[in-house]
PDB file of C-alpha atoms in Angstrom:
ATOM      1  CA  MET A   1       0.087  -0.058  -0.173  1.00  0.00           C
ATOM      2  CA  GLU A   2       3.038   2.382   0.702  1.00  0.00           C
ATOM      3  CA  LEU A   3       3.444   2.012  -3.862  1.00  0.00           C
ATOM      4  CA  LYS A   4       6.815   1.992  -3.734  1.00  0.00           C
ATOM      5  CA  PHE A   5       6.746  -0.239  -6.516  1.00  0.00           C
ATOM      6  CA  ILE A   6       5.566   2.084  -8.043  1.00  0.00           C
ATOM      7  CA  GLU A   7       8.585   4.104  -7.505  1.00  0.00           C
ATOM      8  CA  ARG A   8      11.073   1.457  -8.739  1.00  0.00           C
ATOM      9  CA  CYS A   9       8.804   0.689 -11.527  1.00  0.00           C
ATOM     10  CA  GLU A  10       7.752  -2.972 -10.423  1.00  0.00           C
ATOM     11  CA  ASN A  11       5.353  -4.444 -11.643  1.00  0.00           C
ATOM     12  CA  ILE A  12       2.169  -7.006 -10.215  1.00  0.00           C
ATOM     13  CA  ILE A  13       1.741  -9.927 -11.581  1.00  0.00           C
ATOM     14  CA  ALA A  14      -1.519 -11.389 -10.023  1.00  0.00           C
ATOM     15  CA  VAL A  15      -2.618 -15.264 -11.211  1.00  0.00           C
ATOM     16  CA  GLY A  16      -5.603 -17.717  -9.887  1.00  0.00           C
ATOM     17  CA  ALA A  17      -8.907 -18.631 -10.146  1.00  0.00           C
ATOM     18  CA  VAL A  18     -11.491 -16.668 -10.591  1.00  0.00           C
ATOM     19  CA  GLY A  19     -13.226 -14.191  -8.233  1.00  0.00           C
ATOM     20  CA  THR A  20     -10.350 -14.735  -5.745  1.00  0.00           C
ATOM     21  CA  GLY A  21      -9.499 -10.871  -5.449  1.00  0.00           C
ATOM     22  CA  LYS A  22      -6.921 -10.262  -8.179  1.00  0.00           C
ATOM     23  CA  THR A  23      -9.394  -7.609  -9.591  1.00  0.00           C
ATOM     24  CA  PHE A  24      -9.853  -6.124  -5.742  1.00  0.00           C
ATOM     25  CA  LEU A  25      -5.827  -6.238  -5.161  1.00  0.00           C
ATOM     26  CA  ALA A  26      -5.483  -4.272  -8.277  1.00  0.00           C
ATOM     27  CA  THR A  27      -8.251  -1.577  -7.965  1.00  0.00           C
ATOM     28  CA  ALA A  28      -7.345  -0.802  -4.309  1.00  0.00           C
ATOM     29  CA  LEU A  29      -3.623  -0.302  -5.163  1.00  0.00           C
ATOM     30  CA  GLY A  30      -5.040   1.411  -8.246  1.00  0.00           C
ATOM     31  CA  LEU A  31      -7.495   3.725  -6.214  1.00  0.00           C
ATOM     32  CA  ARG A  32      -4.429   4.048  -3.988  1.00  0.00           C
ATOM     33  CA  ALA A  33      -2.321   5.428  -6.293  1.00  0.00           C
ATOM     34  CA  CYS A  34      -4.879   7.915  -7.353  1.00  0.00           C
ATOM     35  CA  THR A  35      -4.747   9.303  -3.395  1.00  0.00           C
ATOM     36  CA  LYS A  36      -0.992  10.193  -3.641  1.00  0.00           C
ATOM     37  CA  ASP A  37      -1.076  11.565  -7.493  1.00  0.00           C
ATOM     38  CA  LYS A  38      -0.196   9.140  -9.930  1.00  0.00           C
ATOM     39  CA  LEU A  39      -1.666   8.845 -12.870  1.00  0.00           C
ATOM     40  CA  VAL A  40      -3.416   5.280 -13.384  1.00  0.00           C
ATOM     41  CA  ARG A  41      -4.648   3.677 -16.306  1.00  0.00           C
ATOM     42  CA  PHE A  42      -7.430   0.708 -15.843  1.00  0.00           C
ATOM     43  CA  TYR A  43      -8.180  -1.632 -18.684  1.00  0.00           C
ATOM     44  CA  ARG A  44      -9.866  -5.007 -18.962  1.00  0.00           C
ATOM     45  CA  CYS A  45      -7.547  -6.763 -21.197  1.00  0.00           C
ATOM     46  CA  LEU A  46      -9.656  -7.165 -24.375  1.00  0.00           C
ATOM     47  CA  ASP A  47     -11.132  -3.708 -23.831  1.00  0.00           C
ATOM     48  CA  LEU A  48      -7.600  -2.219 -24.028  1.00  0.00           C
ATOM     49  CA  VAL A  49      -6.439  -4.371 -27.271  1.00  0.00           C
ATOM     50  CA  ASN A  50      -9.359  -2.838 -28.698  1.00  0.00           C
ATOM     51  CA  THR A  51      -8.516   0.304 -28.473  1.00  0.00           C
ATOM     52  CA  LEU A  52      -5.287  -0.142 -29.618  1.00  0.00           C
ATOM     53  CA  LEU A  53      -6.477  -2.097 -32.532  1.00  0.00           C
ATOM     54  CA  GLU A  54      -9.126   0.738 -33.568  1.00  0.00           C
ATOM     55  CA  SER A  55      -6.472   3.479 -32.815  1.00  0.00           C
ATOM     56  CA  HIS A  56      -4.682   2.161 -35.719  1.00  0.00           C
ATOM     57  CA  ARG A  57      -7.064   1.527 -37.809  1.00  0.00           C
ATOM     58  CA  GLN A  58      -7.061   5.479 -37.443  1.00  0.00           C
ATOM     59  CA  GLY A  59      -3.970   6.032 -37.327  1.00  0.00           C
ATOM     60  CA  ARG A  60      -3.831   7.535 -34.182  1.00  0.00           C
ATOM     61  CA  LEU A  61      -1.939   4.241 -32.569  1.00  0.00           C
ATOM     62  CA  LYS A  62       1.057   6.524 -31.677  1.00  0.00           C
ATOM     63  CA  LYS A  63      -0.622   9.263 -29.945  1.00  0.00           C
ATOM     64  CA  MET A  64      -2.435   6.489 -28.108  1.00  0.00           C
ATOM     65  CA  MET A  65       1.026   4.210 -26.818  1.00  0.00           C
ATOM     66  CA  ALA A  66       1.875   8.265 -25.773  1.00  0.00           C
ATOM     67  CA  GLN A  67      -0.615   8.500 -23.471  1.00  0.00           C
ATOM     68  CA  LEU A  68      -0.410   4.861 -21.857  1.00  0.00           C
ATOM     69  CA  SER A  69       3.349   5.784 -21.416  1.00  0.00           C
ATOM     70  CA  LYS A  70       2.215   8.727 -19.437  1.00  0.00           C
ATOM     71  CA  ALA A  71       0.754   6.649 -16.729  1.00  0.00           C
ATOM     72  CA  GLU A  72       2.442   5.689 -13.660  1.00  0.00           C
ATOM     73  CA  LEU A  73       0.289   2.470 -13.122  1.00  0.00           C
ATOM     74  CA  LEU A  74      -1.191   0.576 -16.250  1.00  0.00           C
ATOM     75  CA  ILE A  75      -3.361  -1.573 -14.898  1.00  0.00           C
ATOM     76  CA  ILE A  76      -3.951  -4.469 -17.625  1.00  0.00           C
ATOM     77  CA  ASP A  77      -7.738  -6.891 -15.990  1.00  0.00           C
ATOM     78  CA  GLU A  78      -8.371 -10.362 -17.105  1.00  0.00           C
ATOM     79  CA  LEU A  79      -6.140 -11.490 -19.622  1.00  0.00           C
ATOM     80  CA  GLY A  80      -7.258 -14.913 -19.932  1.00  0.00           C
ATOM     81  CA  PHE A  81     -10.683 -14.566 -20.970  1.00  0.00           C
ATOM     82  CA  VAL A  82     -10.690 -14.486 -24.164  1.00  0.00           C
ATOM     83  CA  PRO A  83      -7.965 -15.374 -27.394  1.00  0.00           C
ATOM     84  CA  LEU A  84      -6.759 -12.676 -28.860  1.00  0.00           C
ATOM     85  CA  HIS A  85      -6.544 -12.183 -32.567  1.00  0.00           C
ATOM     86  CA  ARG A  86      -3.095 -11.822 -33.786  1.00  0.00           C
ATOM     87  CA  ASP A  87      -2.776  -7.754 -34.255  1.00  0.00           C
ATOM     88  CA  GLY A  88      -3.851  -6.991 -30.982  1.00  0.00           C
ATOM     89  CA  ALA A  89      -1.574  -9.548 -29.069  1.00  0.00           C
ATOM     90  CA  GLU A  90       1.059  -8.160 -31.333  1.00  0.00           C
ATOM     91  CA  LEU A  91      -0.324  -4.050 -29.783  1.00  0.00           C
ATOM     92  CA  LEU A  92      -0.396  -5.668 -26.694  1.00  0.00           C
ATOM     93  CA  PHE A  93       3.073  -6.905 -26.463  1.00  0.00           C
ATOM     94  CA  ASN A  94       3.899  -3.258 -27.735  1.00  0.00           C
ATOM     95  CA  VAL A  95       2.264  -1.866 -24.777  1.00  0.00           C
ATOM     96  CA  VAL A  96       4.418  -3.771 -22.277  1.00  0.00           C
ATOM     97  CA  ALA A  97       7.374  -3.549 -24.299  1.00  0.00           C
ATOM     98  CA  GLN A  98       6.595  -0.008 -23.809  1.00  0.00           C
ATOM     99  CA  ALA A  99       6.035   0.594 -19.881  1.00  0.00           C
ATOM    100  CA  TYR A 100       8.839  -2.295 -19.590  1.00  0.00           C
ATOM    101  CA  GLU A 101      11.549  -0.365 -17.004  1.00  0.00           C
ATOM    102  CA  LYS A 102       9.477   2.812 -17.286  1.00  0.00           C
ATOM    103  CA  GLN A 103       6.139   2.090 -15.464  1.00  0.00           C
ATOM    104  CA  SER A 104       4.330  -0.238 -13.588  1.00  0.00           C
ATOM    105  CA  VAL A 105       2.169  -2.938 -14.552  1.00  0.00           C
ATOM    106  CA  ILE A 106      -0.517  -4.440 -12.926  1.00  0.00           C
ATOM    107  CA  ILE A 107      -1.694  -7.334 -14.594  1.00  0.00           C
ATOM    108  CA  THR A 108      -4.051 -10.153 -13.113  1.00  0.00           C
ATOM    109  CA  SER A 109      -5.100 -13.523 -14.995  1.00  0.00           C
ATOM    110  CA  ASN A 110      -6.823 -16.722 -14.511  1.00  0.00           C
ATOM    111  CA  LEU A 111      -4.084 -18.514 -16.054  1.00  0.00           C
ATOM    112  CA  GLN A 112      -0.771 -19.391 -15.024  1.00  0.00           C
ATOM    113  CA  PHE A 113       2.026 -18.055 -17.277  1.00  0.00           C
ATOM    114  CA  GLY A 114       2.183 -21.621 -18.904  1.00  0.00           C
ATOM    115  CA  HIS A 115      -1.166 -21.023 -20.533  1.00  0.00           C
ATOM    116  CA  TRP A 116      -0.793 -17.440 -21.492  1.00  0.00           C
ATOM    117  CA  ASN A 117       0.174 -18.632 -25.365  1.00  0.00           C
ATOM    118  CA  SER A 118      -3.596 -19.735 -25.603  1.00  0.00           C
ATOM    119  CA  VAL A 119      -4.448 -16.122 -25.502  1.00  0.00           C
ATOM    120  CA  LEU A 120      -1.436 -14.678 -27.532  1.00  0.00           C
ATOM    121  CA  GLY A 121      -1.264 -17.147 -29.940  1.00  0.00           C
ATOM    122  CA  ASP A 122       2.586 -17.344 -30.806  1.00  0.00           C
ATOM    123  CA  ASN A 123       4.526 -18.540 -28.311  1.00  0.00           C
ATOM    124  CA  ARG A 124       7.769 -16.427 -29.023  1.00  0.00           C
ATOM    125  CA  LEU A 125       5.806 -13.557 -28.301  1.00  0.00           C
ATOM    126  CA  THR A 126       4.523 -14.914 -25.217  1.00  0.00           C
ATOM    127  CA  ALA A 127       8.006 -15.415 -24.246  1.00  0.00           C
ATOM    128  CA  ALA A 128       8.771 -12.119 -24.658  1.00  0.00           C
ATOM    129  CA  MET A 129       6.238 -10.634 -23.066  1.00  0.00           C
ATOM    130  CA  ILE A 130       6.451 -12.644 -19.985  1.00  0.00           C
ATOM    131  CA  ASP A 131      10.401 -11.715 -19.955  1.00  0.00           C
ATOM    132  CA  ARG A 132       9.662  -8.337 -19.656  1.00  0.00           C
ATOM    133  CA  LEU A 133       6.786  -8.494 -16.760  1.00  0.00           C
ATOM    134  CA  VAL A 134       8.043 -11.433 -14.677  1.00  0.00           C
ATOM    135  CA  HIS A 135      12.182  -9.131 -14.773  1.00  0.00           C
ATOM    136  CA  HIS A 136      10.902  -6.790 -11.906  1.00  0.00           C
ATOM    137  CA  ALA A 137       7.786  -8.541 -10.515  1.00  0.00           C
ATOM    138  CA  HIS A 138       6.304  -9.638  -7.090  1.00  0.00           C
ATOM    139  CA  ILE A 139       4.161 -12.657  -8.450  1.00  0.00           C
ATOM    140  CA  LEU A 140       1.166 -12.730  -6.487  1.00  0.00           C
ATOM    141  CA  ALA A 141      -1.018 -16.501  -6.761  1.00  0.00           C
ATOM    142  CA  PHE A 142      -4.070 -16.533  -5.511  1.00  0.00           C
ATOM    143  CA  THR A 143      -5.901 -19.752  -4.451  1.00  0.00           C
ATOM    144  CA  GLY A 144      -9.017 -20.559  -2.936  1.00  0.00           C
ATOM    145  CA  GLU A 145     -12.658 -20.814  -3.936  1.00  0.00           C
ATOM    146  CA  SER A 146     -14.281 -17.526  -5.509  1.00  0.00           C
ATOM    147  CA  PHE A 147     -15.486 -14.989  -2.509  1.00  0.00           C
ATOM    148  CA  ARG A 148     -18.481 -14.374  -5.076  1.00  0.00           C
ATOM    149  CA  LEU A 149     -19.891 -18.282  -5.309  1.00  0.00           C
ATOM    150  CA  LYS A 150     -19.354 -18.314  -2.176  1.00  0.00           C
ATOM    151  CA  GLN A 151     -21.361 -15.243  -0.642  1.00  0.00           C
ATOM    152  CA  ALA A 152     -24.194 -16.706  -3.306  1.00  0.00           C
ATOM    153  CA  LEU A 153     -24.307 -19.765  -1.860  1.00  0.00           C
ATOM    154  CA  SER A 154     -24.525 -18.419   1.729  1.00  0.00           C
ATOM    155  CA  GLY A 155     -28.004 -16.882   0.568  1.00  0.00           C
ATOM    156  CA  VAL A 156     -26.237 -13.347   2.221  1.00  0.00           C
ATOM    157  CA  LYS A 157     -26.158 -10.100  -0.457  1.00  0.00           C
ATOM    158  CA  ASN A 158     -24.065  -7.281   0.820  1.00  0.00           C
ATOM    159  CA  THR A 159     -25.894  -4.277   0.473  1.00  0.00           C
ATOM    160  CA  GLY A 160     -23.371  -2.071   2.031  1.00  0.00           C
ATOM    161  CA  ILE A 161     -25.219  -1.777   5.015  1.00  0.00           C
ATOM    162  CA  ASP A 162     -24.255  -2.768   7.775  1.00  0.00           C
ATOM    163  CA  ASP A 163     -26.156  -5.284  10.456  1.00  0.00           C
ATOM    164  CA  GLN A 164     -26.414  -2.684  13.625  1.00  0.00           C
ATOM    165  CA  GLU A 165     -27.834   0.303  11.045  1.00  0.00           C
ATOM    166  CA  VAL A 166     -30.520  -2.281  10.066  1.00  0.00           C
ATOM    167  CA  ARG A 167     -31.544  -3.499  13.596  1.00  0.00           C
ATOM    168  CA  GLU A 168     -31.290   0.735  14.621  1.00  0.00           C
ATOM    169  CA  THR A 169     -34.159   1.090  11.337  1.00  0.00           C
TER     170      THR A 169
END
């Protein structure tokens, strides 16, 4: 929470099962960085790739990459849910390569590194991306059951209202 990883341009790779808190942690760190006047960009992986592809089609890719490079913390959430088109995977690699040792990147993924090729579609590109991400990284493994599933099965609905508040009203 002190955000020293951002000052050192280190990455965080959060890998684990669905619903175990990866996005929660990434969002919390991003919000904390915002409160410390850090420039943060948060994207779902597919949204970032689609934005990059659209920027490329419109001849605005250089401008988009320049905007991304200004962020002190770049959060890419949900790498692994949807396979990327080759052009999109290459653009995502360029974002990671551009950030290497200059920015901090947080990646969340439900896939272990050995399965990232199923999303990126190219062994060399996958190896090069992982190599850059893990070089200065904190790798966090999230285990256990989905918090959302546990909550749903328990029949408890989180309303954001404290039990004490309910009894007093």
